[in-house]
GROMACS .gro file of C-alpha atoms in nm:
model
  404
    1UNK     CA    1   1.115  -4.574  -0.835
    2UNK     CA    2   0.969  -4.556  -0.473
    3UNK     CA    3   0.955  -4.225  -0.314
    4UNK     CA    4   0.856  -4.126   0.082
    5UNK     CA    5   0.678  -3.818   0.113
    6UNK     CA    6   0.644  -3.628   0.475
    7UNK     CA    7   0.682  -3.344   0.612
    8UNK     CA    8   0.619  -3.083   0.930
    9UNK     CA    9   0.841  -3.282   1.173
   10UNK     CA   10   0.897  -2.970   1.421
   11UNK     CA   11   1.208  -3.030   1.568
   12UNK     CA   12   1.278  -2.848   1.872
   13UNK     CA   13   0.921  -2.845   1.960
   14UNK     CA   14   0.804  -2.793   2.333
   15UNK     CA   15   0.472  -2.970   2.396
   16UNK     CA   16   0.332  -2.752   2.704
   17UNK     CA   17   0.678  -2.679   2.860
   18UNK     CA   18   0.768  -3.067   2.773
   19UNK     CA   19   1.068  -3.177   2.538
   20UNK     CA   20   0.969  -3.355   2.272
   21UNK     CA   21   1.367  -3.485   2.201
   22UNK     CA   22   1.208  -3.833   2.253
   23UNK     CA   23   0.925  -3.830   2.060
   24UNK     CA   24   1.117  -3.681   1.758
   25UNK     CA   25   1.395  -3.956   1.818
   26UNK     CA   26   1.169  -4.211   1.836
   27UNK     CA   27   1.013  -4.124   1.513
   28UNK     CA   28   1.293  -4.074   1.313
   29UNK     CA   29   1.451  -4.406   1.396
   30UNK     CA   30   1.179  -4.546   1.263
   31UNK     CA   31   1.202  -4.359   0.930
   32UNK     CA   32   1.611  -4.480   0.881
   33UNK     CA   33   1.386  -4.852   0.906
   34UNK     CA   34   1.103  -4.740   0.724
   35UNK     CA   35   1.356  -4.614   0.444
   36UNK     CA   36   1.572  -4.938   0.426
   37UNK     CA   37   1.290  -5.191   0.470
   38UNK     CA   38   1.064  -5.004   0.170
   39UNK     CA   39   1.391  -4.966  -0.054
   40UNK     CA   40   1.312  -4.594  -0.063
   41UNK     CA   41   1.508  -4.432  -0.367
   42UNK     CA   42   1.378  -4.036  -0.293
   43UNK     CA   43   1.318  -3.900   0.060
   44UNK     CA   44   1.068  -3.521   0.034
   45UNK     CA   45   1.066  -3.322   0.328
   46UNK     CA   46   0.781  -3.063   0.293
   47UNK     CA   47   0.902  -2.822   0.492
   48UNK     CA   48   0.883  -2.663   0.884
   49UNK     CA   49   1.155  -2.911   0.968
   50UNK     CA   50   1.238  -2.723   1.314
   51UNK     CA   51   0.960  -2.527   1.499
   52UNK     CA   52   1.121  -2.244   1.489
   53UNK     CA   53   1.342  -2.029   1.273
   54UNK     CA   54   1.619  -2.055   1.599
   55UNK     CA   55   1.610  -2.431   1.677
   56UNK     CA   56   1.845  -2.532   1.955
   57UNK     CA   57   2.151  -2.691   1.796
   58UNK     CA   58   2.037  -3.077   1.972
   59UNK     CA   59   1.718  -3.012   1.713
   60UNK     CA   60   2.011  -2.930   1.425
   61UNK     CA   61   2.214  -3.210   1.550
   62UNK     CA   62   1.939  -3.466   1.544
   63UNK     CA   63   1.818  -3.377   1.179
   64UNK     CA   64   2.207  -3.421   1.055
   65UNK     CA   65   2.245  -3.755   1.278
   66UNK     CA   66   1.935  -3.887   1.092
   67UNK     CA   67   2.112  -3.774   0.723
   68UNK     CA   68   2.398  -3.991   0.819
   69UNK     CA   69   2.206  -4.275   0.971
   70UNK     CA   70   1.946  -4.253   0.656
   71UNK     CA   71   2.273  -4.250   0.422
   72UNK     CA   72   2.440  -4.568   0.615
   73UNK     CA   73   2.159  -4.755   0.579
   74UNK     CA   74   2.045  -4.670   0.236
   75UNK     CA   75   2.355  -4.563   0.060
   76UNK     CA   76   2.170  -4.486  -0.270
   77UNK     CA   77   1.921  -4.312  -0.113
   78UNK     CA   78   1.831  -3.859  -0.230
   79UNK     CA   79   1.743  -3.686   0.000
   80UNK     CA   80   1.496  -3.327  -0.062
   81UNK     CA   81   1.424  -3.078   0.186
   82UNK     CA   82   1.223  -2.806   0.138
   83UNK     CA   83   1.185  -2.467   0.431
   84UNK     CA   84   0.822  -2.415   0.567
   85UNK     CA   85   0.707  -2.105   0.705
   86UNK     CA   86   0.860  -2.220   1.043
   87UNK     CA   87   1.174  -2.233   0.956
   88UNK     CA   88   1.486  -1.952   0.864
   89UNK     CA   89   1.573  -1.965   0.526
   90UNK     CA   90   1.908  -1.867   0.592
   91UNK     CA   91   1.956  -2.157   0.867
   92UNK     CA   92   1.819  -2.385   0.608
   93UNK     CA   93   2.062  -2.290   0.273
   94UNK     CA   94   2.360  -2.276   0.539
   95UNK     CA   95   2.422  -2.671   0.548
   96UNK     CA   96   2.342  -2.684   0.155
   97UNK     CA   97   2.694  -2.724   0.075
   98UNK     CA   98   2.771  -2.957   0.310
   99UNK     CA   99   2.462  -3.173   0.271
  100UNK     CA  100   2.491  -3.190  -0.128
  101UNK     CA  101   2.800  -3.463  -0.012
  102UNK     CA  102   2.505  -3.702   0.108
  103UNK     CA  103   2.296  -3.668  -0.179
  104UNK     CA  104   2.060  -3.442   0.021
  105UNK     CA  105   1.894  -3.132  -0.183
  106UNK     CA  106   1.794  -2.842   0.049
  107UNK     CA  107   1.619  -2.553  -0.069
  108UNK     CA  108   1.567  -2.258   0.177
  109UNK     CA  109   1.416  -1.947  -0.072
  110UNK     CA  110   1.276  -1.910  -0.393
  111UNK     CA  111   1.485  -1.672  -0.633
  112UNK     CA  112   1.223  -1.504  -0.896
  113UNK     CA  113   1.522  -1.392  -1.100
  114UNK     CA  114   1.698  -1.748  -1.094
  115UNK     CA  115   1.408  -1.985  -1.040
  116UNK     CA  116   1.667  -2.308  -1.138
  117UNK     CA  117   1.780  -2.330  -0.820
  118UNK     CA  118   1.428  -2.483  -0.731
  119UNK     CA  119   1.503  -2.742  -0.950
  120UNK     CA  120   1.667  -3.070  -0.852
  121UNK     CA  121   1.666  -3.317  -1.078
  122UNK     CA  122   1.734  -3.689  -0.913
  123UNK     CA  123   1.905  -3.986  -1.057
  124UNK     CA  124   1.839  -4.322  -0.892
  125UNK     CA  125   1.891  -4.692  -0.957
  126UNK     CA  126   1.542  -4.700  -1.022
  127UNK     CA  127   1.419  -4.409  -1.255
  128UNK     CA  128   1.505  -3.995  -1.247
  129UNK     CA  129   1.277  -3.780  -1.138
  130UNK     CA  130   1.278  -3.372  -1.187
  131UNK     CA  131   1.157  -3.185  -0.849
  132UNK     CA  132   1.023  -2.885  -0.801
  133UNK     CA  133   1.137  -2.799  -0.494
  134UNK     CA  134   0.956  -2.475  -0.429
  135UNK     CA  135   0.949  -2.342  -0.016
  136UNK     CA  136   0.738  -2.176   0.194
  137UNK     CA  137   0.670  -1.830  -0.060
  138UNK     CA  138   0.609  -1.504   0.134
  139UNK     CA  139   0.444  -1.212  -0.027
  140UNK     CA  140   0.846  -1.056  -0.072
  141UNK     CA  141   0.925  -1.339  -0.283
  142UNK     CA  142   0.664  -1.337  -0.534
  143UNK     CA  143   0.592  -1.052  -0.775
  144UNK     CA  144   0.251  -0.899  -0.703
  145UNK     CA  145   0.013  -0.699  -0.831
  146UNK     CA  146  -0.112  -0.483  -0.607
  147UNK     CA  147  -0.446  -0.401  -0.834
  148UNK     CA  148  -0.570  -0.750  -0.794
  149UNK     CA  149  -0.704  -0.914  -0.471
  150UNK     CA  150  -0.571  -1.237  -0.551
  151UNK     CA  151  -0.238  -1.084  -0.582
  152UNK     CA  152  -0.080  -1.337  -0.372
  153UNK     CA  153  -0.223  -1.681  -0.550
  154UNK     CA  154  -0.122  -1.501  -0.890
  155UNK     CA  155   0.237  -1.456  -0.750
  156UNK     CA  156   0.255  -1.798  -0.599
  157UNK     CA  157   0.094  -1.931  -0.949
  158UNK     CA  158   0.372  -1.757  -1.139
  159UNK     CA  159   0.678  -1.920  -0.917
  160UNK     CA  160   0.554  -2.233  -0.960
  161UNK     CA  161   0.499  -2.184  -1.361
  162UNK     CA  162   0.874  -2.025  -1.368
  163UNK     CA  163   1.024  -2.346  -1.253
  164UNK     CA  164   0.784  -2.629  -1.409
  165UNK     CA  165   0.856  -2.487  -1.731
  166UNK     CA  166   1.216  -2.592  -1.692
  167UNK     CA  167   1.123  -2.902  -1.688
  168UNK     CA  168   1.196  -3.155  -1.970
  169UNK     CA  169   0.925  -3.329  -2.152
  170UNK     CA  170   1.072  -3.697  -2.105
  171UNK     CA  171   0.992  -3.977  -1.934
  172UNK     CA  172   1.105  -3.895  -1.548
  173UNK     CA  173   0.793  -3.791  -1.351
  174UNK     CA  174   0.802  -3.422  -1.228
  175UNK     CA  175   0.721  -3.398  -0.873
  176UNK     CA  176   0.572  -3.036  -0.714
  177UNK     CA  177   0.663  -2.998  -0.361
  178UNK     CA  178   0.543  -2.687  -0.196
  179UNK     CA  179   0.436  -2.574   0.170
  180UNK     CA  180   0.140  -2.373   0.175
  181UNK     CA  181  -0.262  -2.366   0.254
  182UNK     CA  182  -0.473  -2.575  -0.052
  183UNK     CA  183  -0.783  -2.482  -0.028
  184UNK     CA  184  -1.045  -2.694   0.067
  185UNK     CA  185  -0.768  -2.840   0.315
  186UNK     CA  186  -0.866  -2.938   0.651
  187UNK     CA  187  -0.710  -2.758   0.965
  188UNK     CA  188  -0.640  -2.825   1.312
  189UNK     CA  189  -0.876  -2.657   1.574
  190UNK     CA  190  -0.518  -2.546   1.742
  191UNK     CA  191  -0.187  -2.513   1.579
  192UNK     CA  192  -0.331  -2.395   1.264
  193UNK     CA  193  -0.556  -2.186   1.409
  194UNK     CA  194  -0.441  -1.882   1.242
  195UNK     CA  195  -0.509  -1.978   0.899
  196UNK     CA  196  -0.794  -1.886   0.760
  197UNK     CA  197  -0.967  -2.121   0.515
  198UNK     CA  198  -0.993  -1.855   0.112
  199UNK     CA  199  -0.767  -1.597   0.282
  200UNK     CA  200  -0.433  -1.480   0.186
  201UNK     CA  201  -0.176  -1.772   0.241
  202UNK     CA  202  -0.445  -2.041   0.059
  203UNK     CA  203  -0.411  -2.084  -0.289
  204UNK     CA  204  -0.605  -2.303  -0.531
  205UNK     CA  205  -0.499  -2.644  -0.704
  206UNK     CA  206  -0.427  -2.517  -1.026
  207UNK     CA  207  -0.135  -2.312  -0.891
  208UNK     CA  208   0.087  -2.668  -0.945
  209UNK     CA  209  -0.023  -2.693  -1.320
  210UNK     CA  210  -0.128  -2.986  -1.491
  211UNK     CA  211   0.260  -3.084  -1.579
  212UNK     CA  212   0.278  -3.237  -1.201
  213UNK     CA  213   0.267  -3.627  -1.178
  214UNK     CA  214   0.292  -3.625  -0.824
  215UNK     CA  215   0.248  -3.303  -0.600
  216UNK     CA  216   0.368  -3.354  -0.231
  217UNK     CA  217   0.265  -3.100   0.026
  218UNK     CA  218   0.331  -2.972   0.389
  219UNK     CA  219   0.205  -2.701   0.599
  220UNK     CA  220  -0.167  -2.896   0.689
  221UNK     CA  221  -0.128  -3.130   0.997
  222UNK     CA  222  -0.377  -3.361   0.910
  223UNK     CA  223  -0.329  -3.596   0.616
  224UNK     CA  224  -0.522  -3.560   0.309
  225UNK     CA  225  -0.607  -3.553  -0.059
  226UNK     CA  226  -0.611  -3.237  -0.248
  227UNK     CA  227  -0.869  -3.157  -0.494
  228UNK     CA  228  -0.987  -3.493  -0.500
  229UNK     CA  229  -0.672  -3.607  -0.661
  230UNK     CA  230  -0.476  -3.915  -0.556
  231UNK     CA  231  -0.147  -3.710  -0.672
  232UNK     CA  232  -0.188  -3.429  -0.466
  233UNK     CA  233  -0.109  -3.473  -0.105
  234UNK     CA  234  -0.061  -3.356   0.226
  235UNK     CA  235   0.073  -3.606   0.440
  236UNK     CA  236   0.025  -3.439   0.786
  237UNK     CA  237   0.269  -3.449   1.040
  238UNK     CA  238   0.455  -3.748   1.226
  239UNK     CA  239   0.272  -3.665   1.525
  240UNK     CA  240   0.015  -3.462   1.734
  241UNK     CA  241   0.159  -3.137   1.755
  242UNK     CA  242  -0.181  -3.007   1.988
  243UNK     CA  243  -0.484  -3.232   2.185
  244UNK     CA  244  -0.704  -3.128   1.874
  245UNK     CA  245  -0.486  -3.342   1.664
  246UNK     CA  246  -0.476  -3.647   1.888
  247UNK     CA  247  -0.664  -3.881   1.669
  248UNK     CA  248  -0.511  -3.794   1.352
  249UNK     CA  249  -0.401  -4.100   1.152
  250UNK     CA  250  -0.017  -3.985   1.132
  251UNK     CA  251   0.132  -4.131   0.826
  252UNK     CA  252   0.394  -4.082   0.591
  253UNK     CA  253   0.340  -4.169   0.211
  254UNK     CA  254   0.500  -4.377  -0.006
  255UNK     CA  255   0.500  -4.361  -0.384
  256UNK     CA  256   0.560  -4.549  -0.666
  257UNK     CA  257   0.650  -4.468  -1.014
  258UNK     CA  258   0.651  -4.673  -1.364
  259UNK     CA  259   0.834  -4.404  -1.566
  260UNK     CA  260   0.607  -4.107  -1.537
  261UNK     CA  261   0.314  -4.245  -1.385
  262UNK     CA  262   0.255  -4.278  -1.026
  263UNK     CA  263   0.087  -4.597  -1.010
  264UNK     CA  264   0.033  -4.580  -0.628
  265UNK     CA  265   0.020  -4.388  -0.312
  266UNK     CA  266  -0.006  -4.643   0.063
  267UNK     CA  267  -0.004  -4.462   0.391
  268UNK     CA  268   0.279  -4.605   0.625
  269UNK     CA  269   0.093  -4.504   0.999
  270UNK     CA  270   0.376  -4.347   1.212
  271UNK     CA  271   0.429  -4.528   1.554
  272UNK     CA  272   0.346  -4.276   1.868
  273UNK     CA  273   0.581  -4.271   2.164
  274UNK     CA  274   0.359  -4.044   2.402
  275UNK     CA  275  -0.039  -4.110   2.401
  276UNK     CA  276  -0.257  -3.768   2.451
  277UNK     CA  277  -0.528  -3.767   2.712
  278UNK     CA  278  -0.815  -3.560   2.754
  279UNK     CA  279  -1.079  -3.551   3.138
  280UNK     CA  280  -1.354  -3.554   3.073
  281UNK     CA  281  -1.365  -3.686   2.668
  282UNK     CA  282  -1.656  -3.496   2.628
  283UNK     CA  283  -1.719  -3.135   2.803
  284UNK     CA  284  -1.586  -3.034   3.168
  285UNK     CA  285  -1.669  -3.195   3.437
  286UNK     CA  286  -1.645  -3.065   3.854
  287UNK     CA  287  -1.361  -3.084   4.086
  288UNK     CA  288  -1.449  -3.418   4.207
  289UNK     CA  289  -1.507  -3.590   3.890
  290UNK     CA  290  -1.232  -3.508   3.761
  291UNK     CA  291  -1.018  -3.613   4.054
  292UNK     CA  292  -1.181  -3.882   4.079
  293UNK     CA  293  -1.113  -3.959   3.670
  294UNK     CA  294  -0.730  -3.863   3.700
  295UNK     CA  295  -0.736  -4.133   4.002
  296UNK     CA  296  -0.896  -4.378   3.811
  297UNK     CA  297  -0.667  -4.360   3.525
  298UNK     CA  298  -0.437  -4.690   3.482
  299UNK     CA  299  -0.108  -4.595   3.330
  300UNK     CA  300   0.050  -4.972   3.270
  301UNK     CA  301  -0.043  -5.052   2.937
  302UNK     CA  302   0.104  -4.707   2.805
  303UNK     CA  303   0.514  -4.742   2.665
  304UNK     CA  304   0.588  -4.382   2.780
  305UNK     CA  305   0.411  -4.114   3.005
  306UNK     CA  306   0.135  -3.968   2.818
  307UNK     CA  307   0.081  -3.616   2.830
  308UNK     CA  308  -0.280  -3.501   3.001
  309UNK     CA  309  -0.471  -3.204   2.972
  310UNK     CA  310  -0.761  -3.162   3.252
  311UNK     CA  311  -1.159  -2.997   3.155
  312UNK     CA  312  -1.272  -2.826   3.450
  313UNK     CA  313  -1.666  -2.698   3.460
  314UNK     CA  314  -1.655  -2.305   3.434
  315UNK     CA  315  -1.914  -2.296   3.694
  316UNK     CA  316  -1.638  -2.442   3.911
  317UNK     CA  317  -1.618  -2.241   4.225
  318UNK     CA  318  -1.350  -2.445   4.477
  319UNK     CA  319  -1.073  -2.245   4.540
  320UNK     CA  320  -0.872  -2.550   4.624
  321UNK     CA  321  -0.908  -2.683   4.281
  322UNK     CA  322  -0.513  -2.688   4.196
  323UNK     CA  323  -0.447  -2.832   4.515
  324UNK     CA  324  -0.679  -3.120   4.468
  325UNK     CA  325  -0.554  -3.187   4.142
  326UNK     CA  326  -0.203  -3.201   4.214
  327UNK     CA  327  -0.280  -3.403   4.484
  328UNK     CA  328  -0.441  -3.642   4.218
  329UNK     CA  329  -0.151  -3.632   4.017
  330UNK     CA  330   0.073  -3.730   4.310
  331UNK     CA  331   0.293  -4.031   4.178
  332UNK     CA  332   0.131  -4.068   3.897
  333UNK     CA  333   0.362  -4.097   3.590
  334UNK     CA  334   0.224  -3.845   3.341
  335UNK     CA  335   0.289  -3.533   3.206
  336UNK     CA  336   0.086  -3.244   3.298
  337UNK     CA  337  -0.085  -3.022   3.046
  338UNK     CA  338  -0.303  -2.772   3.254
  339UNK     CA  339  -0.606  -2.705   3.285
  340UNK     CA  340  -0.875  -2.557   3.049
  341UNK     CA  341  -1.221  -2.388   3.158
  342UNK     CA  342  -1.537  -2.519   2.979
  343UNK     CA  343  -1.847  -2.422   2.930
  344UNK     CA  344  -2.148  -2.665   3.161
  345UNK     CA  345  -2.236  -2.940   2.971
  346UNK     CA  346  -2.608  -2.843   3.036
  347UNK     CA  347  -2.514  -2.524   2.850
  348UNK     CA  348  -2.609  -2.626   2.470
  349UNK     CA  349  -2.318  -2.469   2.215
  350UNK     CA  350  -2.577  -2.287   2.007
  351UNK     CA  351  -2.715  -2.082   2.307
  352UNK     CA  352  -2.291  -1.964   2.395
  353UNK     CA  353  -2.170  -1.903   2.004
  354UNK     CA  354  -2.481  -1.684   1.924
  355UNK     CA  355  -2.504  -1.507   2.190
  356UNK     CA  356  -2.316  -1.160   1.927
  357UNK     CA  357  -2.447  -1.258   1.615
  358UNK     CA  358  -2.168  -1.050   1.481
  359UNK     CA  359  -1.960  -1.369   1.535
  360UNK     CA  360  -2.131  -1.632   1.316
  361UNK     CA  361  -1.961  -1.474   1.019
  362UNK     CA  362  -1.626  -1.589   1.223
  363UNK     CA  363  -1.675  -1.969   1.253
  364UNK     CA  364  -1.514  -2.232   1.104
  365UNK     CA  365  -1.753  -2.418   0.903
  366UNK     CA  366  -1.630  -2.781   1.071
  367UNK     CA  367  -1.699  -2.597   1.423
  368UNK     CA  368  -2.064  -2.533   1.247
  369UNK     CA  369  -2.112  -2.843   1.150
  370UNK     CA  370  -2.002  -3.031   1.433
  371UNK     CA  371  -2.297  -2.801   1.628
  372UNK     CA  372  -2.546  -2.898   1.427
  373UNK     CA  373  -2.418  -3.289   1.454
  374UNK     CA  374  -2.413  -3.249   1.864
  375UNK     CA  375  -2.788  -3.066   1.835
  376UNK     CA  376  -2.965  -3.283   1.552
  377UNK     CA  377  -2.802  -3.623   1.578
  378UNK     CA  378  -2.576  -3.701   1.880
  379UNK     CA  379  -2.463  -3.447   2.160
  380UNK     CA  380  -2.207  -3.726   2.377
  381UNK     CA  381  -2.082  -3.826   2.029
  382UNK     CA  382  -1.785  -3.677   1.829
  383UNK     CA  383  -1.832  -3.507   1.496
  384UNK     CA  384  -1.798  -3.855   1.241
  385UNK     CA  385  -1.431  -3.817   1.056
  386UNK     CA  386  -1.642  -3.929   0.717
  387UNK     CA  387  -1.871  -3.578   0.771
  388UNK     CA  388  -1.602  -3.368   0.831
  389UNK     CA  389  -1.396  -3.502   0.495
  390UNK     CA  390  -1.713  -3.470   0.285
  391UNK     CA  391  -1.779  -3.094   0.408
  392UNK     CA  392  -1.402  -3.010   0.320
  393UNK     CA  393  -1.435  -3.171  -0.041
  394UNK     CA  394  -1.786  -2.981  -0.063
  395UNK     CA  395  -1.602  -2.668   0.045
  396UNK     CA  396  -1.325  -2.697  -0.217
  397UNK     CA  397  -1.527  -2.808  -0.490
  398UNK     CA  398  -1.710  -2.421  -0.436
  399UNK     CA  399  -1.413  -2.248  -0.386
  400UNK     CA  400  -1.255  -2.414  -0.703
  401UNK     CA  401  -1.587  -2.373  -0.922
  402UNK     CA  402  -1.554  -2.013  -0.795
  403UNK     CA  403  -1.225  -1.949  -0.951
  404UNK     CA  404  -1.288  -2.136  -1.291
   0.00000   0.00000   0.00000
């Protein structure tokens, strides 16, 4: 049995005032392709399917559209979807009925006094499987206890336990889907900003017990392993959803199953529609750099405009600086990002995030890391992809030893 694994599409999503209709189109053509051409038996959505919990009904039109299209083309195919903490839970069990007539399972909130209905158990030419289909949990949906400060991992634990154990002991693999923070998992600099890594919405491994064969994960924009296990996976999203994600290796994952083993996991690298650009790469740069940059710029070899964001020198001081730049930007086919003020170059990164020492308890590690990387080894070079994936293993390793 083959399965596809993605998640955190966004639909409805406005890149810096821009539509992203497009993009999203583009991408899930694709999929309807990728779907037929692998011989796909199970499709998992991993949640925050729209961007929003009120997605504009062209967003809820296009995700139907591709459940038809998906269907035509692969008549045999199931179909799981699972809410994130983007989307409405009500919005997302309203089309349940409806949906269930084209083999598509969508699960919007977890019940603590019925946990079944977070179990979907698939039949396919190729092999069953039994899903565990849990959604985004918020602290309502979980019991608690309020006398323990890992309350919420306990909770989350506990809803994950209540529907596993429904599973059957047989020979179909038992898949975990779930949308929340791992541990240990790497975020984006931007649109994950807000979670923090060991506070309240990440949970540990473990919560997906060792009944899982294959655990398949959204929330995380970046695609990686869990816990150092091939079987546990986020798969990132389809595309950038900010600049800090713009060389992300968008995938989706397929799996294959002999009877309860998944025997492998390949990366299928989405296609991009819209390339991201960044003046300067590295740093800010002056007024007439950077004109000078945006004027340079050759625009042929891209398929569609690419969106640019501009890094304008704090020091700047021309008031004319908008002005200039729009001039730049005259007839140019791109779309415009703004503009972000940046520390000088000359201005090392030590000497502006200690200047409270208050704040060092604040940082990220990676933004650490790549500090000392800039100061010790290279300061024009970005922080190697290898370092940053061995400081997030190191980082889960302690957090997991921690809660042995």
């Amino acid at each position: 049995m083959k399965v596809l694994h993605t998640s955190d599409w966004h639909l409805g999503q406005q890149f810096y005032e821009h539509h992203r209709v497009q993009e999203h189109q583009h991408f899930l053509d694709w999929l309807v392709i990728t779907l037929q051409q692998q011989a796909i038996d199970l499709l998992l959505v991993a949640g925050d399917i729209y961007h929003t919990a009120t997605p504009p009904s062209s967003s809820e039109q296009q995700l139907y559209q591709f459940i038809k299209q998906a269907k035509q083309a692969c008549p045999e195919l199931h179909i799981v979807i699972i809410a994130g903490n983007h989307d409405s839970a009500n919005r997302i069990e309203t089309a349940k009925p409806l949906l269930k007539q084209f083999d598509t399972h969508v699960i919007g909130r977890y019940d603590k006094t019925e946990p079944s209905t977070c179990l979907v158990n698939i039949e396919t030419e190729n092999g069953k499987a039994q899903v565990v289909a849990m959604p985004f949990l918020r602290p309502a949906d979980v019991t608690l206890d309020t006398q323990n400060d890992k309350a919420y991992q306990q909770g989350v634990a506990q809803a994950y336990q209540s529907v596993v154990e429904l599973c059957e002991e047989n020979t179909a693999p038992i898949i975990v889907m779930g949308h929340l923070h791992a541990k240990g998992g790497t975020i984006s600099e931007d649109s994950e900003r807000n979670i923090s890594i060991g506070g309240f919405d990440a949970v540990t491994a473990e919560v997906f017990t060792d009944k899982a064969d294959y655990v398949a994960l959204g929330h995380l924009h970046k695609a990686q392993v869990v816990a150092k296990c091939d079987a546990k996976r986020y798969c990132g999203t389809p595309m950038p959803m900010s600049f800090s994600e713009k060389n992300y290796q968008h995938q989706v994952l397929v799996c294959e199953f002999n009877g309860k083993a998944c025997v492998s996991v390949n990366p299928l690298y989405t296609p991009r529609l819209r390339e991201l650009i960044v003046l300067p790469k590295q740093g800010g740069a002056d007024i007439d750099a950077l004109c000078n940059e945006i004027e340079q710029l050759d625009l042929k070899s891209y398929e569609a405009s690419p969106y640019l964001r501009l890094r304008l020198n704090a020091s700047e001081t021309d008031s004319q600086f908008r002005e200039k730049i729009s001039s730049s930007l005259k007839d140019k086919d791109i779309l415009f990002c703004g503009i972000e003020r940046v520390q000088d170059v000359q201005k090392h990164d030590d000497e502006m995030i200690f200047q409270d020492l208050g704040q060092v308890e604040k940082l990220n590690p990676l933004d650490l890391l790549d500090m000392v990387f800039k100061q010790q080894v290279d300061s024009e070079q970005d922080l190697p992809t290898n370092l940053a994936d061995c400081l997030a293993e190191v980082l889960n390793t302690m957090e997991e030893e921690q809660n042995v």
